[in-house]
PDB file of C-alpha atoms in Angstrom:
ATOM      1  CA  MET A   1       0.498  23.300  -7.249  1.00 56.00           C
ATOM      2  CA  MET A   2      -0.649  20.033  -8.834  1.00 65.00           C
ATOM      3  CA  THR A   3      -0.811  16.850  -6.811  1.00 84.00           C
ATOM      4  CA  HIS A   4       1.458  14.102  -8.128  1.00 92.00           C
ATOM      5  CA  PRO A   5      -0.569  11.298  -9.779  1.00 96.00           C
ATOM      6  CA  ILE A   6       1.012   8.792  -7.388  1.00 97.00           C
ATOM      7  CA  VAL A   7      -0.361  10.702  -4.402  1.00 96.00           C
ATOM      8  CA  GLU A   8      -3.804  10.426  -6.002  1.00 95.00           C
ATOM      9  CA  GLN A   9      -3.288   6.675  -6.526  1.00 96.00           C
ATOM     10  CA  ILE A  10      -2.330   6.241  -2.867  1.00 96.00           C
ATOM     11  CA  LYS A  11      -5.421   8.183  -1.727  1.00 96.00           C
ATOM     12  CA  LYS A  12      -7.542   5.975  -3.994  1.00 96.00           C
ATOM     13  CA  ALA A  13      -5.897   2.867  -2.495  1.00 96.00           C
ATOM     14  CA  ASP A  14      -6.405   4.057   1.085  1.00 95.00           C
ATOM     15  CA  ASN A  15     -10.093   4.762   0.399  1.00 96.00           C
ATOM     16  CA  ALA A  16     -10.515   1.361  -1.281  1.00 96.00           C
ATOM     17  CA  ILE A  17      -8.899  -0.422   1.682  1.00 94.00           C
ATOM     18  CA  VAL A  18     -11.210   1.322   4.145  1.00 92.00           C
ATOM     19  CA  ALA A  19     -14.263   0.584   1.945  1.00 94.00           C
ATOM     20  CA  GLU A  20     -13.064  -2.998   1.316  1.00 94.00           C
ATOM     21  CA  ASP A  21     -13.419  -2.286  -2.417  1.00 97.00           C
ATOM     22  CA  PHE A  22     -10.842  -4.821  -3.560  1.00 96.00           C
ATOM     23  CA  ASP A  23     -11.583  -4.443  -7.292  1.00 97.00           C
ATOM     24  CA  THR A  24     -10.684  -0.745  -7.171  1.00 97.00           C
ATOM     25  CA  LEU A  25      -7.711  -1.516  -4.938  1.00 97.00           C
ATOM     26  CA  LEU A  26      -6.276  -4.121  -7.314  1.00 97.00           C
ATOM     27  CA  ASP A  27      -6.477  -1.660 -10.232  1.00 97.00           C
ATOM     28  CA  ILE A  28      -3.732   0.311  -8.477  1.00 97.00           C
ATOM     29  CA  TYR A  29      -1.287  -2.627  -8.449  1.00 98.00           C
ATOM     30  CA  ALA A  30       0.964  -3.918 -11.227  1.00 98.00           C
ATOM     31  CA  ASP A  31       0.232  -7.522 -12.229  1.00 97.00           C
ATOM     32  CA  ASP A  32       3.460  -8.756 -10.614  1.00 97.00           C
ATOM     33  CA  ALA A  33       3.309  -6.487  -7.555  1.00 98.00           C
ATOM     34  CA  ILE A  34       4.554  -7.501  -4.110  1.00 98.00           C
ATOM     35  CA  LEU A  35       2.699  -6.668  -0.899  1.00 98.00           C
ATOM     36  CA  VAL A  36       4.460  -7.000   2.446  1.00 97.00           C
ATOM     37  CA  ILE A  37       1.714  -8.544   4.569  1.00 95.00           C
ATOM     38  CA  GLU A  38       3.943  -8.463   7.644  1.00 92.00           C
ATOM     39  CA  PRO A  39       7.697  -8.607   8.085  1.00 92.00           C
ATOM     40  CA  GLY A  40       8.833 -11.938   6.645  1.00 92.00           C
ATOM     41  CA  LYS A  41       5.585 -12.620   4.748  1.00 94.00           C
ATOM     42  CA  ASN A  42       4.810 -11.289   1.264  1.00 97.00           C
ATOM     43  CA  ALA A  43       2.008 -11.692  -1.275  1.00 98.00           C
ATOM     44  CA  GLU A  44       3.074 -11.737  -4.919  1.00 98.00           C
ATOM     45  CA  GLY A  45       0.701 -10.987  -7.797  1.00 98.00           C
ATOM     46  CA  LYS A  46      -2.811  -9.566  -7.814  1.00 97.00           C
ATOM     47  CA  ALA A  47      -4.604 -12.797  -6.828  1.00 97.00           C
ATOM     48  CA  ALA A  48      -2.416 -13.244  -3.743  1.00 98.00           C
ATOM     49  CA  ILE A  49      -2.707  -9.540  -2.877  1.00 98.00           C
ATOM     50  CA  ARG A  50      -6.507  -9.745  -3.042  1.00 97.00           C
ATOM     51  CA  GLU A  51      -6.490 -12.814  -0.749  1.00 97.00           C
ATOM     52  CA  ALA A  52      -4.173 -10.985   1.644  1.00 97.00           C
ATOM     53  CA  PHE A  53      -6.394  -7.893   1.833  1.00 95.00           C
ATOM     54  CA  GLU A  54      -9.495 -10.045   2.339  1.00 95.00           C
ATOM     55  CA  ALA A  55      -7.748 -11.792   5.256  1.00 95.00           C
ATOM     56  CA  ILE A  56      -6.474  -8.468   6.619  1.00 92.00           C
ATOM     57  CA  SER A  57     -10.042  -7.148   6.555  1.00 91.00           C
ATOM     58  CA  VAL A  58     -11.274 -10.084   8.621  1.00 90.00           C
ATOM     59  CA  TYR A  59      -8.338  -9.781  11.034  1.00 87.00           C
ATOM     60  CA  PHE A  60      -9.168  -6.126  11.666  1.00 84.00           C
ATOM     61  CA  LYS A  61     -12.883  -6.939  12.057  1.00 83.00           C
ATOM     62  CA  ASN A  62     -13.742  -4.993   8.888  1.00 82.00           C
ATOM     63  CA  GLY A  63     -12.664  -1.758  10.567  1.00 87.00           C
ATOM     64  CA  LEU A  64      -9.225  -1.065   9.137  1.00 90.00           C
ATOM     65  CA  GLN A  65      -8.455   2.621   8.709  1.00 91.00           C
ATOM     66  CA  VAL A  66      -5.510   3.786   6.594  1.00 93.00           C
ATOM     67  CA  LYS A  67      -4.369   7.315   5.817  1.00 93.00           C
ATOM     68  CA  GLN A  68      -1.166   9.148   5.012  1.00 93.00           C
ATOM     69  CA  GLN A  69       0.449  11.752   7.235  1.00 93.00           C
ATOM     70  CA  GLY A  70       3.018  12.947   4.743  1.00 92.00           C
ATOM     71  CA  LEU A  71       4.410  11.606   1.470  1.00 94.00           C
ATOM     72  CA  GLU A  72       7.571  12.197  -0.524  1.00 96.00           C
ATOM     73  CA  VAL A  73       7.727  11.041  -4.158  1.00 97.00           C
ATOM     74  CA  LEU A  74      11.152  10.577  -5.774  1.00 97.00           C
ATOM     75  CA  GLU A  75      10.673   9.989  -9.499  1.00 96.00           C
ATOM     76  CA  THR A  76      13.052   9.072 -12.296  1.00 97.00           C
ATOM     77  CA  GLY A  77      11.852   7.923 -15.694  1.00 96.00           C
ATOM     78  CA  ASP A  78       9.134   5.313 -15.245  1.00 97.00           C
ATOM     79  CA  THR A  79      10.029   4.463 -11.625  1.00 98.00           C
ATOM     80  CA  ALA A  80       9.189   6.260  -8.397  1.00 98.00           C
ATOM     81  CA  LEU A  81      10.063   5.661  -4.763  1.00 98.00           C
ATOM     82  CA  VAL A  82       7.487   6.859  -2.257  1.00 98.00           C
ATOM     83  CA  LEU A  83       8.333   7.420   1.402  1.00 97.00           C
ATOM     84  CA  ALA A  84       5.291   7.842   3.602  1.00 96.00           C
ATOM     85  CA  ASN A  85       4.102   8.175   7.156  1.00 96.00           C
ATOM     86  CA  THR A  86       1.205   5.736   6.935  1.00 94.00           C
ATOM     87  CA  VAL A  87      -1.293   5.805   9.793  1.00 94.00           C
ATOM     88  CA  VAL A  88      -3.000   2.471  10.450  1.00 91.00           C
ATOM     89  CA  SER A  89      -5.725   1.797  13.023  1.00 92.00           C
ATOM     90  CA  ALA A  90      -8.726  -0.437  13.685  1.00 91.00           C
ATOM     91  CA  PRO A  91     -11.179  -1.125  16.509  1.00 88.00           C
ATOM     92  CA  ASN A  92      -8.903  -3.900  17.871  1.00 78.00           C
ATOM     93  CA  TYR A  93      -5.619  -2.184  16.939  1.00 84.00           C
ATOM     94  CA  PRO A  94      -4.243   1.087  18.314  1.00 89.00           C
ATOM     95  CA  GLU A  95      -3.231   3.808  15.860  1.00 93.00           C
ATOM     96  CA  VAL A  96       0.348   3.403  14.681  1.00 93.00           C
ATOM     97  CA  ILE A  97       2.425   5.401  12.243  1.00 95.00           C
ATOM     98  CA  ARG A  98       4.511   3.260   9.913  1.00 94.00           C
ATOM     99  CA  LYS A  99       7.454   4.598   7.923  1.00 96.00           C
ATOM    100  CA  ALA A 100       6.241   3.037   4.678  1.00 96.00           C
ATOM    101  CA  THR A 101       8.160   2.533   1.444  1.00 97.00           C
ATOM    102  CA  TYR A 102       6.379   2.068  -1.885  1.00 97.00           C
ATOM    103  CA  VAL A 103       7.678   1.626  -5.418  1.00 98.00           C
ATOM    104  CA  PHE A 104       5.533   2.695  -8.372  1.00 98.00           C
ATOM    105  CA  THR A 105       6.131   1.977 -12.044  1.00 98.00           C
ATOM    106  CA  LYS A 106       4.551   3.896 -14.908  1.00 97.00           C
ATOM    107  CA  SER A 107       2.654   1.590 -17.271  1.00 96.00           C
ATOM    108  CA  SER A 108       2.833   1.851 -21.068  1.00 94.00           C
ATOM    109  CA  GLU A 109      -0.486   3.751 -20.814  1.00 95.00           C
ATOM    110  CA  GLY A 110       1.142   6.304 -18.517  1.00 95.00           C
ATOM    111  CA  VAL A 111      -0.612   5.141 -15.335  1.00 97.00           C
ATOM    112  CA  TRP A 112       1.415   4.839 -12.129  1.00 98.00           C
ATOM    113  CA  LEU A 113       0.947   1.371 -10.608  1.00 98.00           C
ATOM    114  CA  CYS A 114       2.239   0.095  -7.296  1.00 98.00           C
ATOM    115  CA  SER A 115       4.953  -2.530  -7.821  1.00 98.00           C
ATOM    116  CA  ILE A 116       6.063  -2.877  -4.191  1.00 98.00           C
ATOM    117  CA  ASP A 117       3.809  -2.082  -1.245  1.00 98.00           C
ATOM    118  CA  ASN A 118       5.825  -2.141   1.975  1.00 97.00           C
ATOM    119  CA  SER A 119       3.921  -0.331   4.702  1.00 95.00           C
ATOM    120  CA  TYR A 120       6.455  -1.623   7.234  1.00 94.00           C
ATOM    121  CA  GLY A 121       9.439   0.147   5.668  1.00 93.00           C
ATOM    122  CA  HIS A 122      12.754  -0.766   7.295  1.00 91.00           C
ATOM    123  CA  GLU A 123      11.059  -2.976   9.902  1.00 90.00           C
ATOM    124  CA  ILE A 124      11.368  -5.843   7.410  1.00 91.00           C
ATOM    125  CA  ILE A 125      15.167  -5.825   7.445  1.00 89.00           C
ATOM    126  CA  GLY A 126      16.387  -9.157   8.711  1.00 79.00           C
ATOM    127  CA  LYS A 127      12.857 -10.585   8.800  1.00 62.00           C
ATOM    128  CA  CYS A 128      12.352 -11.453   5.135  1.00 53.00           C
ATOM    129  CA  GLU A 129      13.381 -14.766   3.670  1.00 51.00           C
TER     130      GLU A 129
END
């Protein structure tokens, strides 16, 4: 059974986050992507997303670990919804499993890019502006 290309993109993103390889990480995002930094606070666009991940790295003392513990991809046309159990940990942060929600859009070149990165899932309800 083949792995969905989005699953491969998410693995690539997780590895880039852990390695603090922000150039590789940003290649996975659409130009106008949104990253939920925390409930109520978003970064919009690649420049803001890069700044957010650089700050996140410092906050987690350059020890952030991210991996997936199950993914479900629901695809229609050039849009896909991804539901994930995302495991996040760091030296100063206990391991937590987030019920993440991601939206991917297929580019004109056929590459799946993350349009919405919401690792907090439903936790953002009522907390966003």
